[in-house]
PDB file of C-alpha atoms in Angstrom:
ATOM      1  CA  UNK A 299     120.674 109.010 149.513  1.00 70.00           C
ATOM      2  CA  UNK A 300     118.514 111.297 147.642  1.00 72.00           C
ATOM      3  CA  UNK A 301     115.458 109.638 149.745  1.00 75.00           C
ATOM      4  CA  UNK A 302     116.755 111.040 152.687  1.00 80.00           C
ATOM      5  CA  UNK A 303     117.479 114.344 151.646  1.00 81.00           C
ATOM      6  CA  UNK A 304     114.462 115.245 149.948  1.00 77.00           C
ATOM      7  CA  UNK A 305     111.641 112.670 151.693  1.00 76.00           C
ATOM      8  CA  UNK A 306     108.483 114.835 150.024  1.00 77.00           C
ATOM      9  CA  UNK A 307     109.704 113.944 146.337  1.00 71.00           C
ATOM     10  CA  UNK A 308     107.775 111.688 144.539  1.00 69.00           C
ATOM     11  CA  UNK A 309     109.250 109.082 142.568  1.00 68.00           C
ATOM     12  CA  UNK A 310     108.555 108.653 139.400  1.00 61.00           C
ATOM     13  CA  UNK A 311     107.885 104.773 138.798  1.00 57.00           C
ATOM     14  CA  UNK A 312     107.058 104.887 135.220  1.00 55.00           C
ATOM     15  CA  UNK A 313     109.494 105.261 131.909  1.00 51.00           C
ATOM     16  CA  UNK A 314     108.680 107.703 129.589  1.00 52.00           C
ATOM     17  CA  UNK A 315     106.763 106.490 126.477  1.00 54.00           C
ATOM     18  CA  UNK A 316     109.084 105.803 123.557  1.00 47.00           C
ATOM     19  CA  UNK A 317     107.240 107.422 120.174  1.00 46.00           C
ATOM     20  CA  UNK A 318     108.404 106.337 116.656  1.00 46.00           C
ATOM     21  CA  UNK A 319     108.531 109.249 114.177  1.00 47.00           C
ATOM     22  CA  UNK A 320     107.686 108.461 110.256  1.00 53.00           C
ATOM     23  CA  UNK A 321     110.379 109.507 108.100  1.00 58.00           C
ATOM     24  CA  UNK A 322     107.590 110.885 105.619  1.00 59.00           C
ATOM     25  CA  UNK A 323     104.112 112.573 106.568  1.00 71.00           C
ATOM     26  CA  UNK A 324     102.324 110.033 104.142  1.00 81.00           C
ATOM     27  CA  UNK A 325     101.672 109.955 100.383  1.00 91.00           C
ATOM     28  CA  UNK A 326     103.132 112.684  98.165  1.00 93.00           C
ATOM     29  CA  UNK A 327     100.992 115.494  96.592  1.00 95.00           C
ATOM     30  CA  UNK A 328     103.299 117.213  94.509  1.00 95.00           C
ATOM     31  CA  UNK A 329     106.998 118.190  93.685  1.00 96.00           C
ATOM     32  CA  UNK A 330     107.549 122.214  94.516  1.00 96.00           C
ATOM     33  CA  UNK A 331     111.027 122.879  93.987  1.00 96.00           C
ATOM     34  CA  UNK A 332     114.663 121.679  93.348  1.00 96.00           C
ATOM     35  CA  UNK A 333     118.171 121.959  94.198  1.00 94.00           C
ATOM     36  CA  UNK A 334     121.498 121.094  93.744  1.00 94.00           C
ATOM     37  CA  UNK A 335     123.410 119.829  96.707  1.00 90.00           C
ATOM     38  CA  UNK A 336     127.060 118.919  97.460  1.00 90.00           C
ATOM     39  CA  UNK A 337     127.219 115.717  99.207  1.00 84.00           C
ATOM     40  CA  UNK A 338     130.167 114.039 100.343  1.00 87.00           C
ATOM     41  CA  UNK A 339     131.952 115.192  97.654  1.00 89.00           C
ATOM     42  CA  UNK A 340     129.323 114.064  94.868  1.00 89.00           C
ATOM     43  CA  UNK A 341     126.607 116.721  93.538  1.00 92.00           C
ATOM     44  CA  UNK A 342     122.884 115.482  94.405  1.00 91.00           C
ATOM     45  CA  UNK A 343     119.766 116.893  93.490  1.00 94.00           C
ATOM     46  CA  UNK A 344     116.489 117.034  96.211  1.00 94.00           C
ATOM     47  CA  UNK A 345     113.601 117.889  95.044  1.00 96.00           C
ATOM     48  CA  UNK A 346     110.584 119.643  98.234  1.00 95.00           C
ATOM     49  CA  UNK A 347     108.021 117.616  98.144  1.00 95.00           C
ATOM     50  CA  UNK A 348     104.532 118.561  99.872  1.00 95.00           C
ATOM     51  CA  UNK A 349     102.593 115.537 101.095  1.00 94.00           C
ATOM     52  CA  UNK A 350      98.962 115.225 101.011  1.00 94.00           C
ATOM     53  CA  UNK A 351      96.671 116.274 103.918  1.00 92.00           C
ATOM     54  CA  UNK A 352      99.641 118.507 105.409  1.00 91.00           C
ATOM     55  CA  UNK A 353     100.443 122.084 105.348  1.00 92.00           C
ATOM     56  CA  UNK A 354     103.312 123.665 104.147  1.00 92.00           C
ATOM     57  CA  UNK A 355     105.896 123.369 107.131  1.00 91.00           C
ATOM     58  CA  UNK A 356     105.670 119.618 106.869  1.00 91.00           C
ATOM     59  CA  UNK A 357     107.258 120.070 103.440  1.00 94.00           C
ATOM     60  CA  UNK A 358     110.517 117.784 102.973  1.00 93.00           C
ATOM     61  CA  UNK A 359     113.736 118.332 100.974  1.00 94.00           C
ATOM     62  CA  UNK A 360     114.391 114.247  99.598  1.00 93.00           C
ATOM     63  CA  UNK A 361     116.081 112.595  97.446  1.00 91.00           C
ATOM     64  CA  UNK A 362     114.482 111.489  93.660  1.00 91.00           C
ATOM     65  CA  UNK A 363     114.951 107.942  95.007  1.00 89.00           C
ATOM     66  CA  UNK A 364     113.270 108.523  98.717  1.00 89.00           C
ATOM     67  CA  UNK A 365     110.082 110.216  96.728  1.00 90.00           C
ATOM     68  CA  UNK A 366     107.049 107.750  96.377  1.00 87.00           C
ATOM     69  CA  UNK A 367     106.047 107.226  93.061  1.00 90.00           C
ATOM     70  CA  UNK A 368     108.863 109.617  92.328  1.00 89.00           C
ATOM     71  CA  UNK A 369     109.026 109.139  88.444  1.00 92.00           C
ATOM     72  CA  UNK A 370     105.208 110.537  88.575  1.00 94.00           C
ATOM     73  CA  UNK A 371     105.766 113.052  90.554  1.00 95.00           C
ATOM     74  CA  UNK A 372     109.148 114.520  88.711  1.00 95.00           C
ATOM     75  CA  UNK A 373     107.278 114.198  85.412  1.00 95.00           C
ATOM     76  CA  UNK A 374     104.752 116.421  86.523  1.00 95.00           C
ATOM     77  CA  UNK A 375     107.100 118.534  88.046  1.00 96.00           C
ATOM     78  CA  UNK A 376     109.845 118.859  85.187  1.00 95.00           C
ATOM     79  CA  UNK A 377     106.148 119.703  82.655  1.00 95.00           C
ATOM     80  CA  UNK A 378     104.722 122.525  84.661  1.00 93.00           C
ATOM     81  CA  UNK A 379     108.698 124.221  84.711  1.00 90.00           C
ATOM     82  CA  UNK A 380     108.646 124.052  80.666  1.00 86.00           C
ATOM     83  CA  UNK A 381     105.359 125.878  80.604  1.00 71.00           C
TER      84      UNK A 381
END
């Protein structure tokens, strides 16, 4: 057994702590950008989204229908692109 051939190794008695990840940072700031995508077949559009309290690399590509208060949001977005 591994007991015998290594006597000075300490077990280890306790599991590693399971940590849930968010699927979002928190509430949205703003819209930044958008693209077109190619999705199983079907053409999607993501918009990056920058959440509030969090820098830049915490930026998410999502879907219009993942974004909180998404119609908000896009209106804001799709008005500062026509200025």
């Amino acid at each position: 057994t591994e007991e015998d051939k290594f006597p000075s190794r300490k077990k280890n008695p306790t599991q590693p702590e399971i940590v849930e990840v968010e699927d979002s940072p928190g509430p949205v700031k703003k819209v930044i950008k958008a693209r077109n995508i190619r999705l199983n077949g079907k053409d999607q559009r993501e918009y990056l989204v920058r959440f509030k309290n969090q820098k830049a690399d915490k930026d998410k590509w999502l879907a219009e229908d993942a974004i909180t208060d998404g119609n908000l949001h896009l209106r804001r977005f799709r008005a500062s692109r026509r200025t």
